[in-house]
mmCIF file of C-alpha atoms in Angstrom:
data_model
loop_
_atom_site.group_PDB
_atom_site.id
_atom_site.type_symbol
_atom_site.label_atom_id
_atom_site.label_comp_id
_atom_site.label_asym_id
_atom_site.label_seq_id
_atom_site.Cartn_x
_atom_site.Cartn_y
_atom_site.Cartn_z
ATOM 1 C CA MET A 2 -66.860 -32.503 -31.032
ATOM 2 C CA SER A 3 -63.329 -32.031 -29.752
ATOM 3 C CA ALA A 4 -62.300 -33.376 -26.355
ATOM 4 C CA ARG A 5 -62.262 -30.803 -23.606
ATOM 5 C CA ARG A 6 -58.815 -29.477 -22.718
ATOM 6 C CA HIS A 7 -57.591 -29.017 -19.167
ATOM 7 C CA ALA A 8 -54.421 -27.793 -17.502
ATOM 8 C CA PHE A 9 -53.398 -27.146 -13.920
ATOM 9 C CA GLY A 10 -52.718 -23.651 -12.612
ATOM 10 C CA ILE A 11 -50.944 -22.680 -9.388
ATOM 11 C CA ASP A 12 -50.950 -19.148 -7.990
ATOM 12 C CA ILE A 13 -48.082 -18.459 -5.562
ATOM 13 C CA GLY A 14 -48.429 -15.496 -3.224
ATOM 14 C CA GLY A 15 -46.789 -14.180 -0.107
ATOM 15 C CA SER A 16 -49.220 -15.954 2.205
ATOM 16 C CA GLY A 17 -50.674 -18.833 0.209
ATOM 17 C CA VAL A 18 -50.130 -21.289 -2.624
ATOM 18 C CA LYS A 19 -53.349 -22.321 -4.337
ATOM 19 C CA GLY A 20 -54.123 -24.402 -7.385
ATOM 20 C CA ALA A 21 -56.740 -26.231 -9.400
ATOM 21 C CA ALA A 22 -57.299 -27.937 -12.718
ATOM 22 C CA VAL A 23 -58.941 -25.586 -15.221
ATOM 23 C CA ASP A 24 -61.324 -26.247 -18.082
ATOM 24 C CA LEU A 25 -59.630 -24.302 -20.871
ATOM 25 C CA GLU A 26 -62.827 -23.977 -22.878
ATOM 26 C CA THR A 27 -64.804 -22.243 -20.137
ATOM 27 C CA GLY A 28 -62.182 -20.913 -17.693
ATOM 28 C CA GLU A 29 -63.896 -22.749 -14.837
ATOM 29 C CA VAL A 30 -61.958 -24.636 -12.196
ATOM 30 C CA ARG A 31 -62.829 -28.328 -12.146
ATOM 31 C CA HIS A 32 -62.832 -28.704 -8.374
ATOM 32 C CA GLU A 33 -62.426 -26.682 -5.212
ATOM 33 C CA ARG A 34 -59.091 -24.929 -5.064
ATOM 34 C CA ILE A 35 -56.376 -26.738 -3.118
ATOM 35 C CA LYS A 36 -54.607 -24.328 -0.790
ATOM 36 C CA THR A 37 -51.565 -24.429 1.444
ATOM 37 C CA ALA A 38 -49.670 -21.762 3.362
ATOM 38 C CA THR A 39 -46.616 -20.288 1.666
ATOM 39 C CA PRO A 40 -43.565 -21.600 3.541
ATOM 40 C CA GLN A 41 -41.769 -19.126 5.781
ATOM 41 C CA PRO A 42 -39.151 -18.233 4.805
ATOM 42 C CA SER A 43 -40.492 -18.503 1.255
ATOM 43 C CA THR A 44 -37.263 -19.690 -0.353
ATOM 44 C CA PRO A 45 -37.341 -21.255 -3.822
ATOM 45 C CA ASP A 46 -36.668 -24.789 -2.573
ATOM 46 C CA ALA A 47 -39.307 -24.545 0.148
ATOM 47 C CA VAL A 48 -41.945 -23.226 -2.251
ATOM 48 C CA ALA A 49 -41.077 -25.870 -4.856
ATOM 49 C CA THR A 50 -41.606 -28.559 -2.214
ATOM 50 C CA ALA A 51 -44.999 -27.068 -1.331
ATOM 51 C CA VAL A 52 -45.950 -27.026 -5.019
ATOM 52 C CA ALA A 53 -44.957 -30.686 -5.434
ATOM 53 C CA GLN A 54 -47.067 -31.634 -2.417
ATOM 54 C CA LEU A 55 -50.052 -29.704 -3.788
ATOM 55 C CA ILE A 56 -49.787 -31.447 -7.168
ATOM 56 C CA ALA A 57 -49.532 -34.824 -5.449
ATOM 57 C CA GLN A 58 -52.630 -34.009 -3.396
ATOM 58 C CA ALA A 59 -54.479 -33.132 -6.596
ATOM 59 C CA ASP A 60 -53.283 -36.360 -8.257
ATOM 60 C CA TRP A 61 -52.437 -34.368 -11.393
ATOM 61 C CA ASP A 62 -49.927 -35.726 -13.921
ATOM 62 C CA GLY A 63 -50.172 -33.182 -16.759
ATOM 63 C CA PRO A 64 -48.590 -29.802 -17.500
ATOM 64 C CA VAL A 65 -48.572 -27.105 -14.806
ATOM 65 C CA GLY A 66 -48.600 -23.320 -15.094
ATOM 66 C CA LEU A 67 -47.394 -21.263 -12.137
ATOM 67 C CA THR A 68 -47.457 -17.613 -11.151
ATOM 68 C CA LEU A 69 -44.948 -15.739 -9.028
ATOM 69 C CA PRO A 70 -45.074 -12.203 -7.599
ATOM 70 C CA CYS A 71 -41.946 -11.509 -9.632
ATOM 71 C CA VAL A 72 -40.822 -10.215 -12.987
ATOM 72 C CA VAL A 73 -40.171 -13.418 -14.950
ATOM 73 C CA LEU A 74 -38.076 -13.449 -18.128
ATOM 74 C CA ASP A 75 -37.363 -16.746 -19.897
ATOM 75 C CA GLY A 76 -38.260 -18.607 -16.704
ATOM 76 C CA ILE A 77 -35.910 -16.614 -14.476
ATOM 77 C CA ALA A 78 -37.215 -14.456 -11.617
ATOM 78 C CA HIS A 79 -35.703 -10.976 -11.625
ATOM 79 C CA THR A 80 -37.592 -9.379 -8.727
ATOM 80 C CA ALA A 81 -39.314 -10.641 -5.585
ATOM 81 C CA ALA A 82 -42.387 -8.982 -4.075
ATOM 82 C CA ASN A 83 -43.786 -10.586 -0.913
ATOM 83 C CA VAL A 84 -41.551 -13.644 -1.301
ATOM 84 C CA ASP A 85 -37.980 -14.313 -0.160
ATOM 85 C CA LYS A 86 -35.386 -12.202 -1.941
ATOM 86 C CA SER A 87 -33.442 -15.378 -2.801
ATOM 87 C CA TRP A 88 -35.905 -15.776 -5.688
ATOM 88 C CA ILE A 89 -34.027 -13.047 -7.568
ATOM 89 C CA GLY A 90 -31.913 -14.777 -10.197
ATOM 90 C CA THR A 91 -33.565 -18.171 -9.675
ATOM 91 C CA ASP A 92 -34.362 -20.280 -12.739
ATOM 92 C CA ALA A 93 -37.932 -20.852 -11.590
ATOM 93 C CA ARG A 94 -38.979 -22.872 -14.626
ATOM 94 C CA THR A 95 -36.196 -25.436 -14.121
ATOM 95 C CA LEU A 96 -36.762 -25.449 -10.356
ATOM 96 C CA PHE A 97 -40.454 -26.336 -10.647
ATOM 97 C CA SER A 98 -39.974 -28.749 -13.545
ATOM 98 C CA ASP A 99 -37.383 -30.680 -11.540
ATOM 99 C CA ALA A 100 -39.617 -30.665 -8.437
ATOM 100 C CA LEU A 101 -42.435 -32.108 -10.548
ATOM 101 C CA GLY A 102 -40.444 -34.912 -12.116
ATOM 102 C CA GLY A 103 -39.404 -33.120 -15.288
ATOM 103 C CA ARG A 104 -42.882 -32.327 -16.551
ATOM 104 C CA GLU A 105 -43.762 -29.300 -18.695
ATOM 105 C CA VAL A 106 -44.190 -26.077 -16.713
ATOM 106 C CA THR A 107 -44.586 -22.390 -17.449
ATOM 107 C CA VAL A 108 -43.873 -19.596 -14.953
ATOM 108 C CA LEU A 109 -45.141 -16.038 -15.318
ATOM 109 C CA ASN A 110 -45.911 -12.918 -13.296
ATOM 110 C CA ASP A 111 -49.075 -13.150 -11.199
ATOM 111 C CA ALA A 112 -50.704 -9.987 -12.581
ATOM 112 C CA ASP A 113 -49.944 -11.119 -16.135
ATOM 113 C CA ALA A 114 -51.725 -14.407 -15.436
ATOM 114 C CA ALA A 115 -54.742 -12.576 -14.039
ATOM 115 C CA GLY A 116 -54.795 -10.367 -17.133
ATOM 116 C CA LEU A 117 -54.820 -13.371 -19.453
ATOM 117 C CA ALA A 118 -57.756 -14.850 -17.562
ATOM 118 C CA GLU A 119 -59.816 -11.659 -17.381
ATOM 119 C CA ASP A 120 -59.201 -10.940 -21.070
ATOM 120 C CA ARG A 121 -60.323 -14.406 -22.185
ATOM 121 C CA PHE A 122 -62.972 -15.410 -19.643
ATOM 122 C CA GLY A 123 -63.629 -12.453 -17.338
ATOM 123 C CA ALA A 124 -64.463 -8.769 -17.335
ATOM 124 C CA ALA A 125 -62.762 -8.008 -20.676
ATOM 125 C CA ARG A 126 -63.886 -11.104 -22.606
ATOM 126 C CA ASP A 127 -65.983 -9.125 -25.105
ATOM 127 C CA ILE A 128 -63.516 -6.234 -25.503
ATOM 128 C CA ASP A 129 -61.426 -5.767 -28.643
ATOM 129 C CA GLY A 130 -58.182 -3.803 -28.587
ATOM 130 C CA LEU A 131 -55.984 -2.894 -25.659
ATOM 131 C CA VAL A 132 -56.924 -4.137 -22.193
ATOM 132 C CA LEU A 133 -55.104 -2.858 -19.106
ATOM 133 C CA LEU A 134 -55.636 -4.739 -15.847
ATOM 134 C CA LEU A 135 -54.533 -3.147 -12.580
ATOM 135 C CA THR A 136 -54.527 -5.055 -9.297
ATOM 136 C CA PHE A 137 -54.885 -2.750 -6.311
ATOM 137 C CA GLY A 138 -53.340 -4.292 -3.211
ATOM 138 C CA THR A 139 -50.135 -3.775 -1.241
ATOM 139 C CA GLY A 140 -48.825 -2.314 -4.483
ATOM 140 C CA ILE A 141 -50.321 -2.029 -7.955
ATOM 141 C CA GLY A 142 -49.767 -4.905 -10.353
ATOM 142 C CA SER A 143 -50.451 -4.548 -14.059
ATOM 143 C CA ALA A 144 -51.120 -6.609 -17.160
ATOM 144 C CA LEU A 145 -51.302 -5.230 -20.689
ATOM 145 C CA LEU A 146 -52.924 -7.217 -23.509
ATOM 146 C CA ASN A 147 -53.640 -6.283 -27.101
ATOM 147 C CA ASN A 148 -56.352 -8.419 -28.695
ATOM 148 C CA GLY A 149 -55.458 -11.237 -26.335
ATOM 149 C CA THR A 150 -51.687 -11.026 -26.774
ATOM 150 C CA LEU A 151 -49.816 -10.382 -23.520
ATOM 151 C CA VAL A 152 -47.080 -7.767 -23.218
ATOM 152 C CA PRO A 153 -45.396 -9.284 -20.150
ATOM 153 C CA ASN A 154 -43.854 -7.721 -17.055
ATOM 154 C CA THR A 155 -45.158 -4.184 -17.483
ATOM 155 C CA GLU A 156 -44.750 -3.212 -13.783
ATOM 156 C CA LEU A 157 -46.793 -0.043 -14.225
ATOM 157 C CA GLY A 158 -47.162 0.300 -10.468
ATOM 158 C CA HIS A 159 -43.662 1.758 -10.547
ATOM 159 C CA LEU A 160 -44.440 4.288 -13.265
ATOM 160 C CA GLU A 161 -44.137 7.869 -12.031
ATOM 161 C CA ILE A 162 -47.247 9.951 -12.617
ATOM 162 C CA GLY A 163 -47.545 13.465 -11.223
ATOM 163 C CA GLY A 164 -44.218 13.189 -9.433
ATOM 164 C CA MET A 165 -45.039 9.985 -7.550
ATOM 165 C CA GLU A 166 -44.958 6.249 -8.263
ATOM 166 C CA THR A 167 -48.475 5.056 -9.031
ATOM 167 C CA GLU A 168 -48.549 2.482 -6.250
ATOM 168 C CA HIS A 169 -47.284 5.004 -3.702
ATOM 169 C CA ARG A 170 -50.178 7.244 -4.683
ATOM 170 C CA ALA A 171 -53.081 4.842 -5.129
ATOM 171 C CA ALA A 172 -52.460 1.287 -3.921
ATOM 172 C CA ALA A 173 -55.192 -0.143 -1.699
ATOM 173 C CA SER A 174 -52.640 -0.246 1.113
ATOM 174 C CA VAL A 175 -52.280 3.546 0.840
ATOM 175 C CA LYS A 176 -56.021 3.981 1.345
ATOM 176 C CA GLU A 177 -55.837 1.851 4.478
ATOM 177 C CA ARG A 178 -52.631 3.361 5.842
ATOM 178 C CA GLU A 179 -53.783 6.959 5.368
ATOM 179 C CA ASP A 180 -57.396 6.187 6.338
ATOM 180 C CA LEU A 181 -58.714 7.678 3.098
ATOM 181 C CA SER A 182 -62.421 7.710 2.298
ATOM 182 C CA TYR A 183 -63.518 6.158 -0.979
ATOM 183 C CA PRO A 184 -64.005 9.612 -2.569
ATOM 184 C CA GLU A 185 -60.506 10.675 -1.465
ATOM 185 C CA TRP A 186 -58.946 7.471 -2.738
ATOM 186 C CA ALA A 187 -60.911 7.568 -6.008
ATOM 187 C CA THR A 188 -59.407 11.000 -6.719
ATOM 188 C CA ARG A 189 -55.945 9.459 -6.465
ATOM 189 C CA VAL A 190 -56.895 6.483 -8.610
ATOM 190 C CA SER A 191 -58.314 8.864 -11.225
ATOM 191 C CA THR A 192 -54.980 10.677 -11.401
ATOM 192 C CA VAL A 193 -53.216 7.374 -12.041
ATOM 193 C CA LEU A 194 -55.724 6.246 -14.663
ATOM 194 C CA ARG A 195 -55.579 9.555 -16.532
ATOM 195 C CA GLY A 196 -51.811 9.263 -16.752
ATOM 196 C CA LEU A 197 -51.993 5.673 -17.991
ATOM 197 C CA GLU A 198 -54.737 6.312 -20.534
ATOM 198 C CA ASP A 199 -52.771 9.216 -22.010
ATOM 199 C CA LEU A 200 -49.857 6.833 -22.561
ATOM 200 C CA PHE A 201 -51.653 3.680 -23.718
ATOM 201 C CA TRP A 202 -55.201 4.613 -24.809
ATOM 202 C CA PRO A 203 -56.735 1.335 -23.641
ATOM 203 C CA ALA A 204 -60.214 0.197 -24.603
ATOM 204 C CA VAL A 205 -60.926 -0.635 -20.958
ATOM 205 C CA PHE A 206 -59.341 -0.783 -17.526
ATOM 206 C CA VAL A 207 -60.002 -3.902 -15.452
ATOM 207 C CA ALA A 208 -59.712 -3.233 -11.714
ATOM 208 C CA GLY A 209 -58.592 -6.211 -9.646
ATOM 209 C CA GLY A 210 -57.351 -6.877 -6.141
ATOM 210 C CA GLY A 211 -59.431 -7.361 -3.018
ATOM 211 C CA ILE A 212 -60.774 -3.829 -3.115
ATOM 212 C CA SER A 213 -62.543 -4.630 -6.398
ATOM 213 C CA ARG A 214 -65.166 -6.415 -4.281
ATOM 214 C CA ASP A 215 -66.273 -2.920 -3.222
ATOM 215 C CA ALA A 216 -66.230 -1.604 -6.795
ATOM 216 C CA ASP A 217 -69.661 0.003 -6.450
ATOM 217 C CA GLN A 218 -68.258 2.298 -3.761
ATOM 218 C CA TRP A 219 -65.444 3.789 -5.831
ATOM 219 C CA ILE A 220 -65.561 3.010 -9.557
ATOM 220 C CA PRO A 221 -68.570 5.338 -10.092
ATOM 221 C CA LEU A 222 -66.500 8.127 -8.486
ATOM 222 C CA LEU A 223 -63.643 7.922 -11.008
ATOM 223 C CA THR A 224 -63.215 10.865 -13.380
ATOM 224 C CA ASN A 225 -60.942 9.444 -16.099
ATOM 225 C CA ARG A 226 -62.354 9.030 -19.607
ATOM 226 C CA THR A 227 -61.783 5.279 -20.156
ATOM 227 C CA ARG A 228 -64.340 2.762 -18.910
ATOM 228 C CA VAL A 229 -63.322 0.908 -15.740
ATOM 229 C CA VAL A 230 -64.835 -2.492 -14.917
ATOM 230 C CA PRO A 231 -64.257 -4.675 -11.851
ATOM 231 C CA ALA A 232 -62.498 -8.007 -12.320
ATOM 232 C CA ASP A 233 -64.797 -11.006 -12.544
ATOM 233 C CA LEU A 234 -62.576 -13.963 -11.665
ATOM 234 C CA ARG A 235 -60.918 -12.575 -8.540
ATOM 235 C CA ASN A 236 -59.505 -15.487 -6.478
ATOM 236 C CA THR A 237 -59.274 -17.826 -9.468
ATOM 237 C CA ALA A 238 -57.782 -15.399 -12.013
ATOM 238 C CA GLY A 239 -54.152 -16.314 -11.337
ATOM 239 C CA ILE A 240 -54.912 -20.038 -11.430
ATOM 240 C CA VAL A 241 -56.868 -19.765 -14.680
ATOM 241 C CA GLY A 242 -54.241 -17.568 -16.338
ATOM 242 C CA ALA A 243 -51.419 -19.891 -15.297
ATOM 243 C CA ALA A 244 -53.258 -22.871 -16.787
ATOM 244 C CA MET A 245 -53.886 -20.896 -19.993
ATOM 245 C CA ALA A 246 -50.195 -20.000 -20.209
ATOM 246 C CA VAL A 247 -48.885 -23.552 -19.990
ATOM 247 C CA ASP A 248 -51.492 -24.751 -22.484
ATOM 248 C CA ALA A 249 -50.556 -22.014 -24.970
ATOM 249 C CA GLY A 250 -46.810 -22.313 -24.338
ATOM 250 C CA ILE A 251 -46.512 -18.710 -23.150
ATOM 251 C CA THR A 252 -43.013 -18.243 -21.733
ATOM 252 C CA PRO A 253 -42.411 -14.580 -20.886
#
């Protein structure tokens, strides 16, 4: 029997930095997540310091995968959502590797990490073909995978459908801001999903974000043709996907 493999994943968001070691055979975290507040302002150096402190607290000396709410290409952040704009143009992979003593790191988009985790261990684990994860929150994040292979940095929340960006039409924040009922909001989500399924023909949509906890109140109301399932891993998806990425050497 082969030895169990583990890696450490860190999920960096606008309000918190959280991490844990992950069992790469089961997708389970090995201990309670370690959490710290995202520094304010959330500059690259400040966040890298917080990450180093979290790793020291965990007493972890192996490879580390990290997520950012950014488009990440070859380790470089090209956008910055809910973190300081000074991230744009930052070589995040070198930054974190240096902060962690030169160890191996991988950095990828947070929605992409969640998609990897849900495809392998979560709601889409038994699905063949194209999986499209959408995270409904302040905006709409996206992850597109074909038979487990990630197509990184899709940013489908910015795709225009019906004359409006998808996240301006159907983000969870829009529901809250406009005080929409679940039926009203589900109509908007259906419009978005119909546009996406006509373009990509996925086998399944995975709905993530905090509002997925209330999936029974809105998923049954959707009128698009493709099956929609709520995310399983929720708060650990980014951590698990980041750990998977560094183990597999995924460098978007």
